[in-house]
Coordinates of C-alpha atoms in Angstrom, one line a residue:
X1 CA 130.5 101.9 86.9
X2 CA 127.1 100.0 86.6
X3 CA 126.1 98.9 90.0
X4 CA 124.4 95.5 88.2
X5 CA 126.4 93.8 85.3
X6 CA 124.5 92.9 82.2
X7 CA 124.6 88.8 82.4
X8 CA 121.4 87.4 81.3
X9 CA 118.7 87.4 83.9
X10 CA 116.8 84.3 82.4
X11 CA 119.8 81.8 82.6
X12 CA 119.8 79.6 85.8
X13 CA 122.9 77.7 87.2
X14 CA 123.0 74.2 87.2
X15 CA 121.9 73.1 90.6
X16 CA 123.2 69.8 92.3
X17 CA 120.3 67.1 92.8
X18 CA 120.9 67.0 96.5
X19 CA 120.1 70.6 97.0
X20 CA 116.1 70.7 98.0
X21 CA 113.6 71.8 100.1
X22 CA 116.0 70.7 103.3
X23 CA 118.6 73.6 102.6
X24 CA 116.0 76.8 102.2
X25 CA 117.2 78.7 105.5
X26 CA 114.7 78.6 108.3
X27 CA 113.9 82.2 108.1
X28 CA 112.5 82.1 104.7
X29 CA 110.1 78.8 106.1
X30 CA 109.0 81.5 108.8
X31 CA 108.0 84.2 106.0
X32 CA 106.3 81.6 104.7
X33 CA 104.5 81.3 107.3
X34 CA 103.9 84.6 107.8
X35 CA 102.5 85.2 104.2
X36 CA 100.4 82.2 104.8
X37 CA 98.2 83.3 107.8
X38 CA 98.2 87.1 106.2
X39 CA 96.9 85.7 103.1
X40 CA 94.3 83.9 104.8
X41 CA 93.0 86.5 106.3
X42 CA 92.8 88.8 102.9
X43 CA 91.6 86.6 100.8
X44 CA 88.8 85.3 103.0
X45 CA 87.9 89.7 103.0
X46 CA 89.0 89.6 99.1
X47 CA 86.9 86.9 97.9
X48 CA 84.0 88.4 99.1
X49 CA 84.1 92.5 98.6
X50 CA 83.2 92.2 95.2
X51 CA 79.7 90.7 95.9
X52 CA 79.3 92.7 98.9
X53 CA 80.3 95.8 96.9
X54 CA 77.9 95.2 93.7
X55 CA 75.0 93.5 96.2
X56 CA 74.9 95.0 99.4
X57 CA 76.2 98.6 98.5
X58 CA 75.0 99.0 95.1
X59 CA 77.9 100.1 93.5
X60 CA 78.8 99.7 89.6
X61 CA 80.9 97.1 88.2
X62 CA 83.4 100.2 87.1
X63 CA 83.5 101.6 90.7
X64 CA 84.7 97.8 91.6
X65 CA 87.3 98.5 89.8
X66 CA 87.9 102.1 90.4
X67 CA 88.2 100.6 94.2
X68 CA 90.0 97.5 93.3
X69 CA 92.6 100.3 90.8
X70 CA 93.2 102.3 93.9
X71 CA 94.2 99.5 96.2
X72 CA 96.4 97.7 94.2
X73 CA 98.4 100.6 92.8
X74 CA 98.9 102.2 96.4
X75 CA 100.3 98.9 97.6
X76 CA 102.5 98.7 94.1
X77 CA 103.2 102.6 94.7
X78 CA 104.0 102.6 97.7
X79 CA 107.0 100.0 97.6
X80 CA 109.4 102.1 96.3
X81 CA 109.6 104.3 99.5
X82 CA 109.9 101.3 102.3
X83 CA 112.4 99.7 99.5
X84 CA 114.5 102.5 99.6
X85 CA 114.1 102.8 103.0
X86 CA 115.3 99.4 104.0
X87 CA 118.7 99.9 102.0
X88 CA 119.0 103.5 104.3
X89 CA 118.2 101.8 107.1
X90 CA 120.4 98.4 106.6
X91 CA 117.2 96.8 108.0
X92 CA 115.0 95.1 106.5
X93 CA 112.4 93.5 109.2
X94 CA 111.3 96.6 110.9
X95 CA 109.6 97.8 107.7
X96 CA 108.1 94.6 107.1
X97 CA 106.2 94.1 110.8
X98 CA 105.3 97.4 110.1
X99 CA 103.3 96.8 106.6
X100 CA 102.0 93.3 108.5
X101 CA 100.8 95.6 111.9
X102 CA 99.0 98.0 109.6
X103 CA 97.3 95.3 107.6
X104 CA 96.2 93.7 110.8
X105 CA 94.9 96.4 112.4
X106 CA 92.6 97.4 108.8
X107 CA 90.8 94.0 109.0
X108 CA 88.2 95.0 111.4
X109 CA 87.4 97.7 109.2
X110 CA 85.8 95.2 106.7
X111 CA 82.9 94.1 108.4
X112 CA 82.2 97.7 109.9
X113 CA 81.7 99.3 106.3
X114 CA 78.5 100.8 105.4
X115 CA 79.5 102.9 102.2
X116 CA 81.9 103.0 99.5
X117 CA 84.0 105.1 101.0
X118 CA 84.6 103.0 104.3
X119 CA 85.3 100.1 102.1
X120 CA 88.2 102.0 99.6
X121 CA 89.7 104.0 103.3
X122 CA 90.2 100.0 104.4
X123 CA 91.5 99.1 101.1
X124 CA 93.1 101.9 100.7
X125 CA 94.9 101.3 104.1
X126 CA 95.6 98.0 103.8
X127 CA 97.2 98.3 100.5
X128 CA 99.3 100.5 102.1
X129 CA 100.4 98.1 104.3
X130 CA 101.1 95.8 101.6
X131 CA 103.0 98.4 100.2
X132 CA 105.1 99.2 103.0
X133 CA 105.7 94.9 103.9
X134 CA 106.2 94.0 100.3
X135 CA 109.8 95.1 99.1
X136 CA 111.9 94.9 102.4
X137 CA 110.6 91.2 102.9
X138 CA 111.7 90.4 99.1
X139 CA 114.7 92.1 99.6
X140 CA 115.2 90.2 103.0
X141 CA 114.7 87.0 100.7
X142 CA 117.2 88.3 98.4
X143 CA 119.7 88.9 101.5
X144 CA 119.3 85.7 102.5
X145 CA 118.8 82.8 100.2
X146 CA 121.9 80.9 98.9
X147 CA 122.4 82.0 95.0
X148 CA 122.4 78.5 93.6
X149 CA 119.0 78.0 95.5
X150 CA 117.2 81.9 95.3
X151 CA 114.0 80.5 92.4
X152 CA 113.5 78.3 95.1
X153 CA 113.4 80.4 98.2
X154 CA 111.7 82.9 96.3
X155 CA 109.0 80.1 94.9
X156 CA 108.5 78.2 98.4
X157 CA 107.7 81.8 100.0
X158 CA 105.1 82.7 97.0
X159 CA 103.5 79.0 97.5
X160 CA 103.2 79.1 100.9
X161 CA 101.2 82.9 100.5
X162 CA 99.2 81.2 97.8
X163 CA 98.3 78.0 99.6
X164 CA 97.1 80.5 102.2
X165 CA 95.3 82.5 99.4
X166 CA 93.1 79.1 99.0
X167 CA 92.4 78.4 102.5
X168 CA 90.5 81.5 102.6
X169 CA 88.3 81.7 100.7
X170 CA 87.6 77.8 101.8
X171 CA 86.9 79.7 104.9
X172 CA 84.9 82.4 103.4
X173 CA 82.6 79.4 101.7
X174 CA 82.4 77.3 105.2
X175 CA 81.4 80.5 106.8
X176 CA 79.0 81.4 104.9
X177 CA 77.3 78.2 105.5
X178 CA 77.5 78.4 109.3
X179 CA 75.9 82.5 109.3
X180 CA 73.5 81.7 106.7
X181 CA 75.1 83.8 103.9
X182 CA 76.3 87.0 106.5
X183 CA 79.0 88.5 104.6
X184 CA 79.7 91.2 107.6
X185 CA 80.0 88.2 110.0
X186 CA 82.6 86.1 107.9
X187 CA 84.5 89.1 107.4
X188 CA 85.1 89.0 111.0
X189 CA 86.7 85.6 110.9
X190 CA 89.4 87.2 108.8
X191 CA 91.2 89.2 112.0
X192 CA 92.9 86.0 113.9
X193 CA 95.2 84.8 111.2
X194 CA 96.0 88.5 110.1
X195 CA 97.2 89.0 113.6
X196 CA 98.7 85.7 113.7
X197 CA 101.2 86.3 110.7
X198 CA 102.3 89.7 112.5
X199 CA 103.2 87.2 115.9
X200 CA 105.0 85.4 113.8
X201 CA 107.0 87.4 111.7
X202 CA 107.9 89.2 115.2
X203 CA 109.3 86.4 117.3
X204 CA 110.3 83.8 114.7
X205 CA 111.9 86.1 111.8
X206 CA 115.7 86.5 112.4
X207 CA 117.2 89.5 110.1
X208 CA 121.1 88.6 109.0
X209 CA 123.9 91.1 110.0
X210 CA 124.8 92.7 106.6
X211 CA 127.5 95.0 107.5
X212 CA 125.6 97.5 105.6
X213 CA 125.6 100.6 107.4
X214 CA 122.9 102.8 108.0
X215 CA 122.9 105.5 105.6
X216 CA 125.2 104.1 103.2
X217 CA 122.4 104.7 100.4
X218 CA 121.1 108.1 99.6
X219 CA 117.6 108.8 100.6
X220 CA 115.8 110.1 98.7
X221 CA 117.1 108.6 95.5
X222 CA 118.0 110.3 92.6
X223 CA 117.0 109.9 88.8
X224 CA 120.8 109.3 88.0
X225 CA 121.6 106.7 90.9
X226 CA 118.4 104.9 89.0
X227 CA 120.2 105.0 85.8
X228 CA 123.1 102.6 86.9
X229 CA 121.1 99.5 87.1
X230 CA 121.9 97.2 84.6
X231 CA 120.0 96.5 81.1
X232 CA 118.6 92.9 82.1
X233 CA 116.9 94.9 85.0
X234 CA 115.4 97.7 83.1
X235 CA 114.0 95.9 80.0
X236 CA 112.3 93.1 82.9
X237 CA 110.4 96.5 84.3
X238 CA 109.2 96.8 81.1
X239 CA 107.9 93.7 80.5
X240 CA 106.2 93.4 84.0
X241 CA 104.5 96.7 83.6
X242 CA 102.9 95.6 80.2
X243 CA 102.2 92.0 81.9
X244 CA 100.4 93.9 84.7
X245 CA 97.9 95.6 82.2
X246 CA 96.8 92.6 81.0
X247 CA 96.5 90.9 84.7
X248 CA 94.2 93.5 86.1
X249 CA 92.5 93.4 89.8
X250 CA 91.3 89.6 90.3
X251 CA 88.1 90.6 91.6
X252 CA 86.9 90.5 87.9
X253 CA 87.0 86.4 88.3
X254 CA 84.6 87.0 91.3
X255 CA 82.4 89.5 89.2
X256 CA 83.1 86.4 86.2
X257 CA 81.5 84.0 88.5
X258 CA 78.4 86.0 89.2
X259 CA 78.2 86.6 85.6
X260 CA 77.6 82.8 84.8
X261 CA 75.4 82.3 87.1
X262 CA 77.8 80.4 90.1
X263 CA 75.3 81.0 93.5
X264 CA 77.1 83.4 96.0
X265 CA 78.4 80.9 98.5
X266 CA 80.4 79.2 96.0
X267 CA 81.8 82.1 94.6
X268 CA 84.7 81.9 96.9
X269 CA 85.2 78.8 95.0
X270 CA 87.0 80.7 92.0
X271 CA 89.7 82.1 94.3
X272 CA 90.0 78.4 95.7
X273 CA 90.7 77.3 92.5
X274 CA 92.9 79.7 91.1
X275 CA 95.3 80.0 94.2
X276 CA 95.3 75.9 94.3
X277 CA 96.7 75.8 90.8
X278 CA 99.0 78.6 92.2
X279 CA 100.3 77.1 95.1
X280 CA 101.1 74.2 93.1
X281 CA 103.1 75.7 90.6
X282 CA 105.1 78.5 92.6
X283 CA 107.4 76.4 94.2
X284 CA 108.4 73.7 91.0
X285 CA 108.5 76.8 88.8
X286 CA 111.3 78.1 91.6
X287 CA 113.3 75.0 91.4
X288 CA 113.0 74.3 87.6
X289 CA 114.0 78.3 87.1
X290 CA 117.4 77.2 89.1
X291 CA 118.0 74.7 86.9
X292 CA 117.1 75.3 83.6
X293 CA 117.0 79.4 83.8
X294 CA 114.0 81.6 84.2
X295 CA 113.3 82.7 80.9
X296 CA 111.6 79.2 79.6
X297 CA 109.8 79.2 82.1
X298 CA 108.5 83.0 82.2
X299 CA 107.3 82.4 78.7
X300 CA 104.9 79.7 79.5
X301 CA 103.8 81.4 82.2
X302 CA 102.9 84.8 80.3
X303 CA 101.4 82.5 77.8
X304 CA 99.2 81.0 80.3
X305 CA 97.7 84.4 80.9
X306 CA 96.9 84.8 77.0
X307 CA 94.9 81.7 77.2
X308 CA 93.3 82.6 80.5
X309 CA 91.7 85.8 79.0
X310 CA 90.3 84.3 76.0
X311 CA 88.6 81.1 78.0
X312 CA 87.2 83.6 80.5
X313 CA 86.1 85.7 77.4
X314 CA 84.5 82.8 75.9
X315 CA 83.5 81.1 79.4
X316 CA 79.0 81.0 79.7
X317 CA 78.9 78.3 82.6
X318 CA 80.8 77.0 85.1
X319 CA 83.5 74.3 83.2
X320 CA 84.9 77.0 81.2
X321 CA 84.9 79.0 83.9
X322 CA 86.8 77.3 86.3
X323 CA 89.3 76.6 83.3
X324 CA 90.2 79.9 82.8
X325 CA 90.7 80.4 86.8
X326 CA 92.9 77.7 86.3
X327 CA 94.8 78.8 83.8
X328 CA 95.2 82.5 85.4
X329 CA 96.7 80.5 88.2
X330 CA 99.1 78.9 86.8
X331 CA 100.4 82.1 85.0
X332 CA 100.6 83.4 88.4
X333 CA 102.6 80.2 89.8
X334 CA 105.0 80.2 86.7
X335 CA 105.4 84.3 86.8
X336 CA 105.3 86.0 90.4
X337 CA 108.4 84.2 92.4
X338 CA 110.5 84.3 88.9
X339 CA 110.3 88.0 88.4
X340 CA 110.7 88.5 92.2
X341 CA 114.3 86.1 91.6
X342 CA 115.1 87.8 88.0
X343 CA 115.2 91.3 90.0
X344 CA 117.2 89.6 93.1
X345 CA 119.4 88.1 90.2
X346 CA 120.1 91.6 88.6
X347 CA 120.7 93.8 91.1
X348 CA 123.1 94.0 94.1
X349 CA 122.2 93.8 97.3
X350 CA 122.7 97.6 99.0
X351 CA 120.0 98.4 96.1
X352 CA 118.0 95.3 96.5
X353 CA 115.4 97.0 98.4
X354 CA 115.3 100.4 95.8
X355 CA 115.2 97.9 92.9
X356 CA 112.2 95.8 94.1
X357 CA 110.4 98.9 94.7
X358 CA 110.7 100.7 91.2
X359 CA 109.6 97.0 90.0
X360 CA 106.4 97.5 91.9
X361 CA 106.2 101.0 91.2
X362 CA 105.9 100.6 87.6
X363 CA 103.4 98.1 87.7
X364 CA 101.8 100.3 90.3
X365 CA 101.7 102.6 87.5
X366 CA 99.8 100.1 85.0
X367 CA 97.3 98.5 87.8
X368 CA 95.3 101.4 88.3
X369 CA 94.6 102.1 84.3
X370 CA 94.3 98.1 83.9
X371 CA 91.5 97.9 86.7
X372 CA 89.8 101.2 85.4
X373 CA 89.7 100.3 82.1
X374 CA 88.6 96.4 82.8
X375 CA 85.4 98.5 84.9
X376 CA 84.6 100.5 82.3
X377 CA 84.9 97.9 79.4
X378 CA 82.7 95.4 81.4
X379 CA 79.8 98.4 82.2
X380 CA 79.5 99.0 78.3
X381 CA 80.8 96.0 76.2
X382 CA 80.3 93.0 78.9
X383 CA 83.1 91.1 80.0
X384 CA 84.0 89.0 77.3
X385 CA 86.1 92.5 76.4
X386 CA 87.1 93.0 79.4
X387 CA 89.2 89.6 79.5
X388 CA 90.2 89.8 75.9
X389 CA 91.7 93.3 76.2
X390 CA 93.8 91.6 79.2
X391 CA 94.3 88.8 76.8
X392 CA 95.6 91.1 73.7
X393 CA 98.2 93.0 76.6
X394 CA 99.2 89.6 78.0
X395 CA 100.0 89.1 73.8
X396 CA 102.4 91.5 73.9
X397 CA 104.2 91.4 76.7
X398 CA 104.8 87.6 75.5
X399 CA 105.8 88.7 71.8
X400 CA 108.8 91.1 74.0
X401 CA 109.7 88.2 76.2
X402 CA 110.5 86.0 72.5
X403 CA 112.4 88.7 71.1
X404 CA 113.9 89.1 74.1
X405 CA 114.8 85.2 74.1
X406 CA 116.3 85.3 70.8
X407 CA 118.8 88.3 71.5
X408 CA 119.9 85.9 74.5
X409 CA 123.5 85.0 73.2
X410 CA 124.4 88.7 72.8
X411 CA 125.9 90.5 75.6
X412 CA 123.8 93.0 76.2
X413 CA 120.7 91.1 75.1
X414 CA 118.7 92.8 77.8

């Protein structure tokens, strides 16, 4: 018997007016909270490696990307162990102060790096501990949000990360200022909050008693126990991994900026912008997903990306710039907390933790090709083919989200 039934993924409940921001439990506000002050502290690092990479190291646009690949796929790749994990274990929180500690513990590694290879062991490592964090804590979400109510548990926890995604590289800019454009000395700024969101998540992060067992789920597991997950979950892996070919490493909007001439200490500026519009969005996209199902609202936001490729592709100064920033943020606002519900909506909860790390594993998969290929198309073509190639994959994984749409009143549409 399929361990997830086939209902459609995209289709909300109707959610009572009264229902808001007031009933999202308290432990979800904490990981909030937690996600803030970690995002803080990696974007302020994120927002400037780039120009530190390409400036101060000398390293090629493709090796950005190469380092940028790397990252990203460990921390995708490296979910589907700790989410596996956490249903073995019936606990979810350890795993995720571990991924927090080890990120915390990387950040000092920033400001020390002289050489490539410093700056991708720190990545490297701190992606892991993305990696490790990253499933148990949306599985913990998953565990714990009220049904009727999970877009917008799942949305407030994305917004809260993202609003912290904008006050860092605020902080990267105003530090700049203050140490007359040091890049090794702002990256120092970026260990408080990093160990901050570990304090946090330590005292003020309650895990529920599940009555799951440990050990009730096979570790490792196997190929066929994989195979009982419903359709509706399945064909959304598919889509993401496809989406995540076309939304390669973000650094190529920092690399965007240079390219139009934007002077170094506002560079920081284009993460500002893009995690504004983000923050904005996550949490209202949550709320209208409960209401009016996911699936309307997962097609505007993949469309967003579409149009965010061919503005940046087209962008020569700042106004179209920022645009297309804009409009990659709100693809990101309409898209990450509603895939992270869609999976919590389509899988039970002793696999919860397994199902959100083949999710990430597959588009673990794609990020390292997509960030490669973005390199290597900006090095010899420039990057208006770099954003249209992400442009032409964002394209398709829209055209399968309509055909997907249309098969909805079928039963096993997915």
């Amino acid at each position: 018997m399929s361990i997830a039934n086939d209902r459609d993924i995209g289709e909300g409940e109707d959610v009572p007016a009264t229902r808001g921001i007031r009933l999202i439990p308290k432990t979800i506000w904490a990981l909030g909270f937690v996600s803030l002050f970690m995002d803080i502290s990696s974007e302020l690092v994120h927002s400037l490696m780039p120009i530190f990479m390409v400036t101060t190291l000398g390293v090629s646009v493709t090796a950005v990307g190469a380092v940028e690949g790397i990252a990203e796929a460990t921390a995708l790749l490296t979910k589907i162990f700790s989410g596996t994990l956490s249903d073995y274990l019936g606990r979810r929180k350890l795993l995720t102060l571990i991924g927090y500690g080890l990120a915390a513990v990387t950040k000092p590694l920033f400001p020390l790096a002289d050489s490539l290879g410093l700056v991708l062991t720190s990545r490297f490592l701190d992606r892991i501990g993305k990696g490790i964090r990253g499933a148990p804590r949306d599985a913990l979400i998953g565990d714990i949000a009220p049904p009727e109510i999970r877009g917008a548990c799942f949305g407030l926890r994305q917004s809260m990360d993202t609003v912290g995604a904008f006050i860092g590289p605020l902080l990267a800019m105003l530090f700049l200022m203050v140490f007359a454009g040091d890049i090794r000395a702002v990256l120092w700024v970026a260990v408080l909050p990093a160990f901050i969101a570990v304090a946090i998540l330590a005292f003020g992060v309650r895990e529920p008693e599940t009555g799951r067992p440990a050990g009730a789920v096979r570790v490792p597991i196997r190929l066929r126990e994989l195979g009982q997950f419903g359709r509706p979950y399945w064909w959304l892996v598919a889509i993401a991994g496809v989406l995540t070919l076309g939304r390669f490493s973000e650094a190529f909007l920092i690399l965007k900026a240079q390219a139009v001439g934007l002077p170094v200490v506002l560079m920081p500026l284009v993460m500002v912008a893009m995690n504004l519009v983000y923050a904005l969005a996550a949490y209202p996209a949550g709320v209208l997903s409960d209401r009016t199902g996911r699936m309307n609202v997962l097609l505007i936001g993949v469309a967003s990306l579409v149009a965010a490729g061919i503005v940046l592709a087209a962008a020569s100064g700042p106004w179209l710039l920022m645009l297309g920033v804009s409009l990659w943020g709100l693809h990101l606002g309409l898209s990450q907390g509603l895939l992270a519900a869609m999976i919590a909506d389509s899988t039970p909860a002793e696999r919860r933790g397994t199902a959100f790390g083949v999710f990430n594993f597959v588009c673990g998969i794609a990020m390292l090709p997509a960030s490669v290929v973005a390199g290597l198309l900006w090095d010899r073509y420039g990057s208006g083919a770099t954003f249209l190639a992400g442009a032409t994959f964002a394209g398709i994984a829209l055209v399968g989200l309509a055909f997907r749409g249309g098969l909805r009143g079928r039963k096993d549409s997915a």
